[in-house]
PDB file of C-alpha atoms in Angstrom:
ATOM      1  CA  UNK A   5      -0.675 -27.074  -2.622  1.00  0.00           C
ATOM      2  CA  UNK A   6      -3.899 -25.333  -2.451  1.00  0.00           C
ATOM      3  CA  UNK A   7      -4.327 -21.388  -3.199  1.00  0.00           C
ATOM      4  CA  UNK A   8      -5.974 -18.801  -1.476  1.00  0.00           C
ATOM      5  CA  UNK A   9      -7.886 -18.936  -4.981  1.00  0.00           C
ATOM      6  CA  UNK A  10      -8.730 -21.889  -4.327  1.00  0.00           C
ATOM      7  CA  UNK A  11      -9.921 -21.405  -0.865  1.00  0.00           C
ATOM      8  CA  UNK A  12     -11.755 -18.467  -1.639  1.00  0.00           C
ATOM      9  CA  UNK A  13     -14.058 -20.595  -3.792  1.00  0.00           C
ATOM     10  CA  UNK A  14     -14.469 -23.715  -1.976  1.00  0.00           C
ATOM     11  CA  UNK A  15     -15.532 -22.736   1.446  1.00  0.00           C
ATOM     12  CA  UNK A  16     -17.768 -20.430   3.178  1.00  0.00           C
ATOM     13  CA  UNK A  17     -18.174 -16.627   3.503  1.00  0.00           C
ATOM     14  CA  UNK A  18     -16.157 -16.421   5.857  1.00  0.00           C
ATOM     15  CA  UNK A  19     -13.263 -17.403   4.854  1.00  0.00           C
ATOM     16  CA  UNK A  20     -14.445 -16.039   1.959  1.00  0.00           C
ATOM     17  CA  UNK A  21     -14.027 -12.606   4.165  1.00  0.00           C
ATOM     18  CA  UNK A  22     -10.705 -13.612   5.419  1.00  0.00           C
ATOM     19  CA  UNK A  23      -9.376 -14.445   2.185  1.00  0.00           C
ATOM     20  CA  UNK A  24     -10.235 -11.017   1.314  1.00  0.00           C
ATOM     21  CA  UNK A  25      -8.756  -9.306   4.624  1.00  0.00           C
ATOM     22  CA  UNK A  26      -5.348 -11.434   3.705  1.00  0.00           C
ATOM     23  CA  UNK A  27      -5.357  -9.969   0.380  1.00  0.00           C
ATOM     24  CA  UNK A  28      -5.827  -6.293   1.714  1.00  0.00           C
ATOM     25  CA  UNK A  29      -2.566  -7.026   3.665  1.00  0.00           C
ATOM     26  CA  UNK A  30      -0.147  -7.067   0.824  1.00  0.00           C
ATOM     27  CA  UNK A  31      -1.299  -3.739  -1.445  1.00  0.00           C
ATOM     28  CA  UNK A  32       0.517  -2.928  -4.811  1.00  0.00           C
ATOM     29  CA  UNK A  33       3.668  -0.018  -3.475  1.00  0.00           C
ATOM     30  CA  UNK A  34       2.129   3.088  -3.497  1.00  0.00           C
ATOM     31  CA  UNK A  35      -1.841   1.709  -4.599  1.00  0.00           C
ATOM     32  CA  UNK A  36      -4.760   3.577  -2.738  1.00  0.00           C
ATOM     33  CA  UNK A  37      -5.779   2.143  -0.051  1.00  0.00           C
ATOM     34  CA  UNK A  38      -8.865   1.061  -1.740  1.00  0.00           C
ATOM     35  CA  UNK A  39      -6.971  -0.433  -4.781  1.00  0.00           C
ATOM     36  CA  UNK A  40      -6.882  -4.184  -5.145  1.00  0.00           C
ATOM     37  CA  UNK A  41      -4.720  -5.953  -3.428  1.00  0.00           C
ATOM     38  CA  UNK A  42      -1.005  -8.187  -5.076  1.00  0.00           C
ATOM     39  CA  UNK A  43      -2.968 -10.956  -5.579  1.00  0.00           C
ATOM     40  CA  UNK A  44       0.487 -12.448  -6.306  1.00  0.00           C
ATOM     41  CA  UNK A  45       2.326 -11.380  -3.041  1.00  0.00           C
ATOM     42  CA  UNK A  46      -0.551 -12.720  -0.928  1.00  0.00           C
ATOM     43  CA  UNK A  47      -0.331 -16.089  -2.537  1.00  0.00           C
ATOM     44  CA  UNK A  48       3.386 -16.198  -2.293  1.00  0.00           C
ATOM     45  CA  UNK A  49       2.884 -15.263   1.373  1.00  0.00           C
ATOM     46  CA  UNK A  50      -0.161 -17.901   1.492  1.00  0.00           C
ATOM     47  CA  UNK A  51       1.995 -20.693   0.354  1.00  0.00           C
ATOM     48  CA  UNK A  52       4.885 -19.728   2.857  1.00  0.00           C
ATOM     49  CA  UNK A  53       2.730 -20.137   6.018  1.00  0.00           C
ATOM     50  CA  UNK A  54       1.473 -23.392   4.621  1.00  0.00           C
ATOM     51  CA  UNK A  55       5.294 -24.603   4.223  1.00  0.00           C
ATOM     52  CA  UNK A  56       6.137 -22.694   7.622  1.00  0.00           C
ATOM     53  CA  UNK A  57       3.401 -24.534   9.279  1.00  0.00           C
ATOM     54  CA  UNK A  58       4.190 -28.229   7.029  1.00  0.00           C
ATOM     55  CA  UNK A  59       7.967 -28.240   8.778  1.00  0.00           C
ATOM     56  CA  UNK A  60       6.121 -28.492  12.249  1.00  0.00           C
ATOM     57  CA  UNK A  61       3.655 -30.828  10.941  1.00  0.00           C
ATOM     58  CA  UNK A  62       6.324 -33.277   9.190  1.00  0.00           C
ATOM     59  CA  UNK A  63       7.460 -33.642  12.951  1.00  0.00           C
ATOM     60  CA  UNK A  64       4.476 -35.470  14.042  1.00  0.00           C
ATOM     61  CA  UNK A  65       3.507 -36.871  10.708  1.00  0.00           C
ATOM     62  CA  UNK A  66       4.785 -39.679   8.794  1.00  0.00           C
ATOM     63  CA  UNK A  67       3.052 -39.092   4.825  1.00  0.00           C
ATOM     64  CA  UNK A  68       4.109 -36.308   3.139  1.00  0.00           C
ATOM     65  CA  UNK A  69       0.321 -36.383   1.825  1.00  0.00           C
ATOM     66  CA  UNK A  70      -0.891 -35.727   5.393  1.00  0.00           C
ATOM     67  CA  UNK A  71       1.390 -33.229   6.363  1.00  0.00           C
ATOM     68  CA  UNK A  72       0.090 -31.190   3.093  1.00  0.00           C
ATOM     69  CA  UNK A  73      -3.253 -31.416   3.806  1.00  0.00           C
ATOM     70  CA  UNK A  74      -2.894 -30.805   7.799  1.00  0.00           C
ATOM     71  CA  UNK A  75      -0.728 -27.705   6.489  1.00  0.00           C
ATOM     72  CA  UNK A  76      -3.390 -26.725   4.492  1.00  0.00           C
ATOM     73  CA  UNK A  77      -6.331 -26.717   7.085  1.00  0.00           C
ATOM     74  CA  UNK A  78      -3.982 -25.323   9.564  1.00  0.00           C
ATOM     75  CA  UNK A  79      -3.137 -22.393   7.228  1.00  0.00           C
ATOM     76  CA  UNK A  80      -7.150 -21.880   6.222  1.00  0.00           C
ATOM     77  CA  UNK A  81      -7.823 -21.553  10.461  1.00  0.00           C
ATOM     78  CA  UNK A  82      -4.636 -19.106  10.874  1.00  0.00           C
ATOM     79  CA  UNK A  83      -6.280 -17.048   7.868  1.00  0.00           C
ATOM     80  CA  UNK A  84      -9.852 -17.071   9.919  1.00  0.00           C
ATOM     81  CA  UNK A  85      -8.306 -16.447  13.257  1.00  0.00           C
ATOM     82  CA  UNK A  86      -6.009 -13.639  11.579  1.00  0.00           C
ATOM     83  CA  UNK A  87      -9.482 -11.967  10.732  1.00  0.00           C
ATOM     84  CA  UNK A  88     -10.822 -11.698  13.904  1.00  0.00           C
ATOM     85  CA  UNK A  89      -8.007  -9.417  15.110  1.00  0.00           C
ATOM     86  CA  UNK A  90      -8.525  -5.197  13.738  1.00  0.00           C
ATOM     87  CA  UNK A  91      -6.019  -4.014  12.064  1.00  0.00           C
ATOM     88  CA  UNK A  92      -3.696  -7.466  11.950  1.00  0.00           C
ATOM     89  CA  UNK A  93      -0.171  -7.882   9.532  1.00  0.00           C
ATOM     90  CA  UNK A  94       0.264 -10.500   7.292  1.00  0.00           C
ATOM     91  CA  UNK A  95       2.922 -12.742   9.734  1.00  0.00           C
ATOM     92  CA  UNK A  96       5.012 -13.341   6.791  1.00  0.00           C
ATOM     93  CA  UNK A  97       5.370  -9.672   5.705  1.00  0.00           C
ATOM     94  CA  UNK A  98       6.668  -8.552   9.547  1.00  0.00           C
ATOM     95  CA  UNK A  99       8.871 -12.258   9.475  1.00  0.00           C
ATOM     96  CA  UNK A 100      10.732 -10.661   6.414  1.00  0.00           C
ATOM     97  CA  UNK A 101      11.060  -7.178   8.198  1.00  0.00           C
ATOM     98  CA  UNK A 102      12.354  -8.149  11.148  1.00  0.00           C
ATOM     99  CA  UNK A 103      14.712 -10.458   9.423  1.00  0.00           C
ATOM    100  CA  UNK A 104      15.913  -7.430   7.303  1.00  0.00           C
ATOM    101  CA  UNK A 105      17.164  -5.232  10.009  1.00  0.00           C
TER     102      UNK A 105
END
């Protein structure tokens, strides 16, 4: 499955930008708000919309290999439209908070 690593180095500024903004999302506990972002937490987060968004695909798909890739692309345009709105939270991160009350 592809990273947001990945992503931030293959394509074009921006998603280069709204790699960034997803990172900014998921800050250390307690960091600045000017610190660098949990790399790690955004990826984890990353890789759970693409499997979020690969169990809706699998419905209309029939190889695995296809469903991975649409996932993928379909996770990349989620990160671009997520940019566009001020202020947004990471889906996964308000997902996990609303299933914790």
């Amino acid at each position: 499955m592809i990273t947001l690593h990945e992503v931030h180095k293959r394509d074009g500024e921006d998603v280069k930008a709204a790699v960034l903004a997803f990172g900014a999302r998921h800050p250390f506990d307690g960091a600045r708000p000017d610190a660098e972002p949990d790399w790690k937490w955004a990826e984890k987060h990353f890789t759970r919309l693409i499997e979020v968004i690969m169990g809706t695909a699998a419905l209309a798909q029939t190889r695995s290999t296809d469903t991975v890739h649409l996932a993928e692309d379909e996770a990349v345009q989620l990160l671009l439209t997520l940019n566009t709105v001020p202020r947004y939270r990471c889906p996964i991160c308000v997902k996990q908070q609303r299933d914790a009350l």
